[in-house]
Amino acid sequence: MYFCYLCSTVITVIVNHFMKIFPASDIHAIDEATIEREAISSLDLMERAANALAEAIMSRWDTDTSFIVFAGPGNNGGDALAVSRLMAEKGYKLSVYLFNVRGELSADCEANKEFLNDVEGVEMNEVTTSFVPPQLTAEHVVIDGLFGVGLNRPLSGGFASLVRFINSSEATVVSIDMPSGLLGEDNTDNNTSNIIRADLTLSFQTPKLAFFFPENEQYLGEWELLDIKLDEETLEYTPTHFETVEPEDLLYKIKPRTRFQHKGNFGKGLLIAGKRGMAGAALLATRACLHSGIGLLTVHTAACNNIILQLGAPEAMTEPDLCETHVSQVADTSRYKAIGMGPGLGMHQDTVIAVKEVIESATTPIVLDADALNIIGEHKDLLEQLPQGCIMTPHFGEMDRLIGRSMSNSYDRLMETINMAKKYHLVIVLKSAYTFIINQEGHCYINMCGNPGMATGGMGDALTGIILSLLAQDYDSETAALLGVYVHSIAGDMAEHQLGETAMITSDVIAQLSHVWKKIE
């Protein structure tokens, strides 16, 4: 998995060299390529995977633990049988149930069944007709090796009943590769009652797309990736539209500052934000922008917010609107290198007209958030007028309003978001626990840093400010979005490290931005 280890003096980021996310249909081909390139057998690769699994399990539970293993007839079952053998050889006691109801085991599953027959410490039960369920208590650990990533349809019949039996118990459940019943990408038509609810999922090499959707958290539990040394060249050259954000791919894009540069070299940005009662949103975006390297920032806000902005962020200039309570019109925007619009803006009819005018006249990069997105959601003709490379930063609710209907499934929402990015040549930052950054070609990057403490008011405003700053500094839209999301999430992780998840607020994250940028420099 992708980890960020944080302390007060250093950020260390550890990632797998390859963090592509492949569709389930490609994973078998990658396995086959590894077997061919290394001149090994499929059984050898299964043994490699089983060793990684056994080590991970044995690192968490000792030999006093009671293990119940449920193995399916395919290679996921073969993995489970191999793990059982390796653990038994280390002194663990296991009861194994191999489900061979059709009399058809995969070749590698059959081989591992034969290997297991000669091992002490294993109670082996091959289920061919009737099945008497074992007693499962809170003292048991279940190893779920029924079906892995190769499953391509919802579970039914006896296997569905078995899944429901396991889920009804108080046993701790460890799933191999995937919780049985969960499909690798699209679970729109799945029967969610027939999916294992794992406490721990030990998956191989790279994440599966389904891991990043909130509705699947209840099935995955904690998930961990195990490196089984799949062929690196194959991983590198197998195409995919999905991958994780990797720091080494971002940090080399950071532009160094030379001695004789001045504030004019780092861009002039315009932030349009804040109606009456929402000065805080404008202020948070302003402070995040200023702490991310912009040369000059002007904030256009409702006149009633002027003093608050001047006192809260004296480094920024203000452009009070002629209206006291909301933004009603914006002067010429052509002198700015980048525009940010939306935080705390409101949806007054005057504001709607002002937003339309800014979009229609914009000739510079623009980042849209919050009420700017809601206005577009109500006036979808504006999508056609957005400048190419415009960045939108919706959360799920805002995205659904842009799509025009409520999406009940995260996979469908993501596909619609990708289609919108391609159709209108946008960069879309779809905010969630795992944030998706989709470029104009529909390629999707997934940011894995950040934490639940960031689920608090104003966090999106801060992200808008960071991205605005990067656009003003002449970063292209894709880089500004990727780098902005990454820096924002690392600042959140640093704040969580110091304060914990419950107490941290957006201002705490903004306070960490200087530390993040210092480490990057």
Short mmCIF file of C-alpha atoms in Angstrom, two decimals, residues 131-357:
data_model
loop_
_atom_site.label_atom_id
_atom_site.label_comp_id
_atom_site.label_asym_id
_atom_site.label_seq_id
_atom_site.Cartn_x
_atom_site.Cartn_y
_atom_site.Cartn_z
CA PHE A 131 -21.68 -29.09 4.10
CA VAL A 132 -21.94 -28.95 7.87
CA PRO A 133 -20.83 -25.45 8.88
CA PRO A 134 -18.24 -25.22 11.64
CA GLN A 135 -18.89 -23.15 14.71
CA LEU A 136 -17.48 -19.66 14.27
CA THR A 137 -16.89 -17.51 17.33
CA ALA A 138 -15.11 -14.27 18.11
CA GLU A 139 -12.05 -16.39 18.91
CA HIS A 140 -11.74 -17.65 15.32
CA VAL A 141 -9.93 -16.10 12.37
CA VAL A 142 -11.48 -17.03 9.04
CA ILE A 143 -9.28 -17.06 5.95
CA ASP A 144 -11.49 -16.33 2.96
CA GLY A 145 -10.03 -18.00 -0.12
CA LEU A 146 -13.25 -18.66 -2.01
CA PHE A 147 -13.00 -16.28 -4.97
CA GLY A 148 -10.54 -13.56 -5.91
CA VAL A 149 -10.19 -10.97 -8.61
CA GLY A 150 -11.11 -13.47 -11.32
CA LEU A 151 -14.75 -13.48 -10.25
CA ASN A 152 -16.87 -11.84 -12.97
CA ARG A 153 -20.44 -12.22 -11.72
CA PRO A 154 -22.34 -11.98 -8.43
CA LEU A 155 -22.30 -14.98 -6.13
CA SER A 156 -25.43 -17.09 -5.86
CA GLY A 157 -26.59 -20.46 -4.54
CA GLY A 158 -24.49 -22.31 -2.01
CA PHE A 159 -21.54 -19.91 -2.11
CA ALA A 160 -23.86 -16.97 -1.44
CA SER A 161 -25.25 -18.87 1.56
CA LEU A 162 -21.73 -19.57 2.79
CA VAL A 163 -20.84 -15.88 2.56
CA ARG A 164 -23.91 -14.92 4.56
CA PHE A 165 -23.02 -17.56 7.17
CA ILE A 166 -19.50 -16.13 7.56
CA ASN A 167 -20.82 -12.57 7.73
CA SER A 168 -23.30 -13.51 10.45
CA SER A 169 -20.51 -14.76 12.72
CA GLU A 170 -18.32 -12.76 15.08
CA ALA A 171 -15.13 -14.23 13.62
CA THR A 172 -12.36 -12.01 12.29
CA VAL A 173 -12.17 -12.42 8.51
CA VAL A 174 -9.04 -12.18 6.34
CA SER A 175 -9.69 -12.17 2.60
CA ILE A 176 -7.14 -13.27 0.04
CA ASP A 177 -6.78 -10.80 -2.85
CA MET A 178 -10.45 -9.69 -2.77
CA PRO A 179 -13.36 -10.25 -0.39
CA SER A 180 -15.25 -13.09 -2.06
CA GLY A 181 -18.18 -11.75 -4.04
CA LEU A 182 -16.73 -8.26 -4.57
CA LEU A 183 -16.01 -7.51 -8.23
CA GLY A 184 -12.84 -5.68 -9.18
CA GLU A 185 -14.43 -2.60 -10.72
CA ASP A 186 -18.16 -2.26 -11.21
CA ASN A 187 -20.48 -3.57 -8.49
CA THR A 188 -23.56 -1.72 -9.70
CA ASP A 189 -25.58 -4.89 -10.26
CA ASN A 190 -23.95 -6.94 -7.52
CA ASN A 191 -25.95 -8.48 -4.67
CA THR A 192 -24.30 -6.80 -1.72
CA SER A 193 -25.72 -9.37 0.71
CA ASN A 194 -23.48 -11.95 -0.91
CA ILE A 195 -20.12 -10.21 -0.42
CA ILE A 196 -17.73 -11.16 2.37
CA ARG A 197 -17.29 -8.43 4.96
CA ALA A 198 -13.58 -8.75 5.66
CA ASP A 199 -11.68 -7.17 8.51
CA LEU A 200 -8.46 -7.41 6.51
CA THR A 201 -7.91 -7.79 2.78
CA LEU A 202 -4.47 -8.93 1.64
CA SER A 203 -4.25 -8.12 -2.05
CA PHE A 204 -1.50 -8.75 -4.56
CA GLN A 205 0.89 -6.17 -6.02
CA THR A 206 -1.48 -3.38 -7.08
CA PRO A 207 -4.83 -2.06 -5.81
CA LYS A 208 -8.10 -2.84 -7.52
CA LEU A 209 -10.33 0.05 -8.57
CA ALA A 210 -13.15 -1.13 -6.30
CA PHE A 211 -10.90 -0.49 -3.28
CA PHE A 212 -11.30 3.28 -3.71
CA PHE A 213 -15.09 3.53 -3.55
CA PRO A 214 -16.69 4.42 -0.19
CA GLU A 215 -19.48 1.87 -0.41
CA ASN A 216 -16.90 -0.96 -0.57
CA GLU A 217 -15.11 -0.05 2.67
CA GLN A 218 -17.51 -2.27 4.61
CA TYR A 219 -16.34 -5.30 2.62
CA LEU A 220 -12.61 -4.58 2.47
CA GLY A 221 -11.89 -3.54 6.04
CA GLU A 222 -8.22 -2.66 6.28
CA TRP A 223 -6.41 -3.49 3.07
CA GLU A 224 -2.75 -4.15 2.45
CA LEU A 225 -0.80 -4.83 -0.72
CA LEU A 226 1.66 -7.70 -0.87
CA ASP A 227 4.54 -7.51 -3.31
CA ILE A 228 4.70 -10.86 -5.13
CA LYS A 229 7.31 -9.66 -7.64
CA LEU A 230 5.20 -9.60 -10.76
CA ASP A 231 7.24 -8.75 -13.84
CA GLU A 232 8.16 -5.06 -13.65
CA GLU A 233 8.47 -4.56 -17.39
CA THR A 234 5.01 -5.99 -17.95
CA LEU A 235 3.60 -3.78 -15.20
CA GLU A 236 5.26 -0.75 -16.72
CA TYR A 237 4.12 -1.30 -20.29
CA THR A 238 0.64 -2.69 -19.73
CA PRO A 239 -1.64 0.30 -20.42
CA THR A 240 -4.27 1.43 -17.96
CA HIS A 241 -6.34 4.57 -17.40
CA PHE A 242 -5.89 4.42 -13.63
CA GLU A 243 -2.88 4.91 -11.37
CA THR A 244 -2.04 6.38 -8.01
CA VAL A 245 -0.39 9.75 -7.47
CA GLU A 246 3.31 9.08 -6.97
CA PRO A 247 5.46 11.77 -5.35
CA GLU A 248 8.50 11.03 -7.49
CA ASP A 249 6.44 11.85 -10.58
CA LEU A 250 5.41 15.20 -9.13
CA LEU A 251 8.37 16.56 -7.25
CA TYR A 252 10.63 16.84 -10.27
CA LYS A 253 8.06 19.22 -11.77
CA ILE A 254 8.53 21.76 -8.96
CA LYS A 255 9.91 24.98 -10.41
CA PRO A 256 13.00 26.25 -8.58
CA ARG A 257 13.22 29.89 -7.56
CA THR A 258 16.23 31.87 -8.73
CA ARG A 259 17.78 34.72 -6.80
CA PHE A 260 16.66 37.62 -9.00
CA GLN A 261 13.04 36.61 -9.39
CA HIS A 262 10.44 38.94 -7.90
CA LYS A 263 6.75 38.75 -7.02
CA GLY A 264 5.74 39.48 -10.59
CA ASN A 265 7.43 36.27 -11.66
CA PHE A 266 5.16 34.17 -9.48
CA GLY A 267 1.89 35.25 -10.95
CA LYS A 268 -1.09 37.43 -10.24
CA GLY A 269 -4.20 35.57 -9.16
CA LEU A 270 -7.80 36.60 -8.68
CA LEU A 271 -9.99 34.85 -6.13
CA ILE A 272 -13.73 35.48 -6.41
CA ALA A 273 -15.29 34.31 -3.17
CA GLY A 274 -17.43 35.14 -0.16
CA LYS A 275 -20.96 36.46 0.31
CA ARG A 276 -22.25 37.86 3.62
CA GLY A 277 -21.67 35.28 6.36
CA MET A 278 -19.14 33.35 4.25
CA ALA A 279 -16.06 35.50 4.69
CA GLY A 280 -14.40 32.48 6.29
CA ALA A 281 -14.48 30.49 3.06
CA ALA A 282 -12.83 33.36 1.20
CA LEU A 283 -10.26 33.84 3.95
CA LEU A 284 -9.29 30.16 4.10
CA ALA A 285 -8.83 30.00 0.33
CA THR A 286 -6.83 33.23 0.48
CA ARG A 287 -4.49 32.02 3.19
CA ALA A 288 -3.90 28.67 1.49
CA CYS A 289 -3.14 30.47 -1.76
CA LEU A 290 -0.69 32.85 -0.10
CA HIS A 291 1.05 29.93 1.64
CA SER A 292 1.60 28.17 -1.70
CA GLY A 293 3.90 30.63 -3.43
CA ILE A 294 1.73 33.03 -5.43
CA GLY A 295 3.29 36.41 -6.18
CA LEU A 296 0.23 38.62 -5.87
CA LEU A 297 -3.35 37.77 -4.93
CA THR A 298 -6.45 39.91 -5.25
CA VAL A 299 -9.69 38.82 -3.59
CA HIS A 300 -12.98 40.00 -5.05
CA THR A 301 -15.61 39.62 -2.34
CA ALA A 302 -18.82 41.11 -1.02
CA ALA A 303 -18.11 44.56 0.40
CA CYS A 304 -19.12 43.48 3.91
CA ASN A 305 -16.17 41.05 3.96
CA ASN A 306 -13.51 43.61 3.10
CA ILE A 307 -12.29 44.38 6.62
CA ILE A 308 -12.23 40.67 7.55
CA LEU A 309 -10.05 39.87 4.54
CA GLN A 310 -7.76 42.85 5.11
CA LEU A 311 -7.21 41.90 8.74
CA GLY A 312 -7.07 38.13 8.24
CA ALA A 313 -4.75 38.16 5.23
CA PRO A 314 -2.93 41.49 4.95
CA GLU A 315 -0.65 40.08 2.24
CA ALA A 316 -3.59 39.91 -0.16
CA MET A 317 -5.24 42.82 -1.90
CA THR A 318 -9.01 43.13 -1.87
CA GLU A 319 -11.45 44.27 -4.52
CA PRO A 320 -14.74 44.88 -2.69
CA ASP A 321 -17.85 44.34 -4.77
CA LEU A 322 -20.20 47.25 -5.29
CA CYS A 323 -22.81 45.17 -3.50
CA GLU A 324 -22.58 44.92 0.26
CA THR A 325 -23.92 41.38 0.68
CA HIS A 326 -22.84 39.34 -2.35
CA VAL A 327 -20.76 39.36 -5.51
CA SER A 328 -22.73 41.11 -8.23
CA GLN A 329 -20.14 41.98 -10.86
CA VAL A 330 -16.44 41.44 -11.47
CA ALA A 331 -14.19 43.92 -13.22
CA ASP A 332 -11.81 43.04 -16.06
CA THR A 333 -10.07 39.72 -15.32
CA SER A 334 -7.60 39.81 -18.20
CA ARG A 335 -4.75 41.18 -16.09
CA TYR A 336 -4.63 38.06 -13.95
CA LYS A 337 -2.61 34.93 -14.67
CA ALA A 338 -5.23 32.66 -13.07
CA ILE A 339 -8.70 32.85 -11.54
CA GLY A 340 -10.27 30.91 -8.67
CA MET A 341 -13.99 31.15 -8.12
CA GLY A 342 -16.59 29.63 -5.84
CA PRO A 343 -15.79 29.41 -2.10
CA GLY A 344 -18.65 30.87 -0.08
CA LEU A 345 -19.93 32.63 -3.19
CA GLY A 346 -23.66 31.92 -2.86
CA MET A 347 -26.16 31.67 -5.68
CA HIS A 348 -27.84 35.07 -5.74
CA GLN A 349 -29.12 35.88 -9.22
CA ASP A 350 -26.62 38.74 -9.50
CA THR A 351 -23.85 36.29 -8.59
CA VAL A 352 -25.05 33.84 -11.25
CA ILE A 353 -24.77 36.58 -13.88
CA ALA A 354 -21.31 37.58 -12.62
CA VAL A 355 -20.08 33.97 -12.75
CA LYS A 356 -21.39 33.60 -16.30
CA GLU A 357 -19.60 36.78 -17.36
#
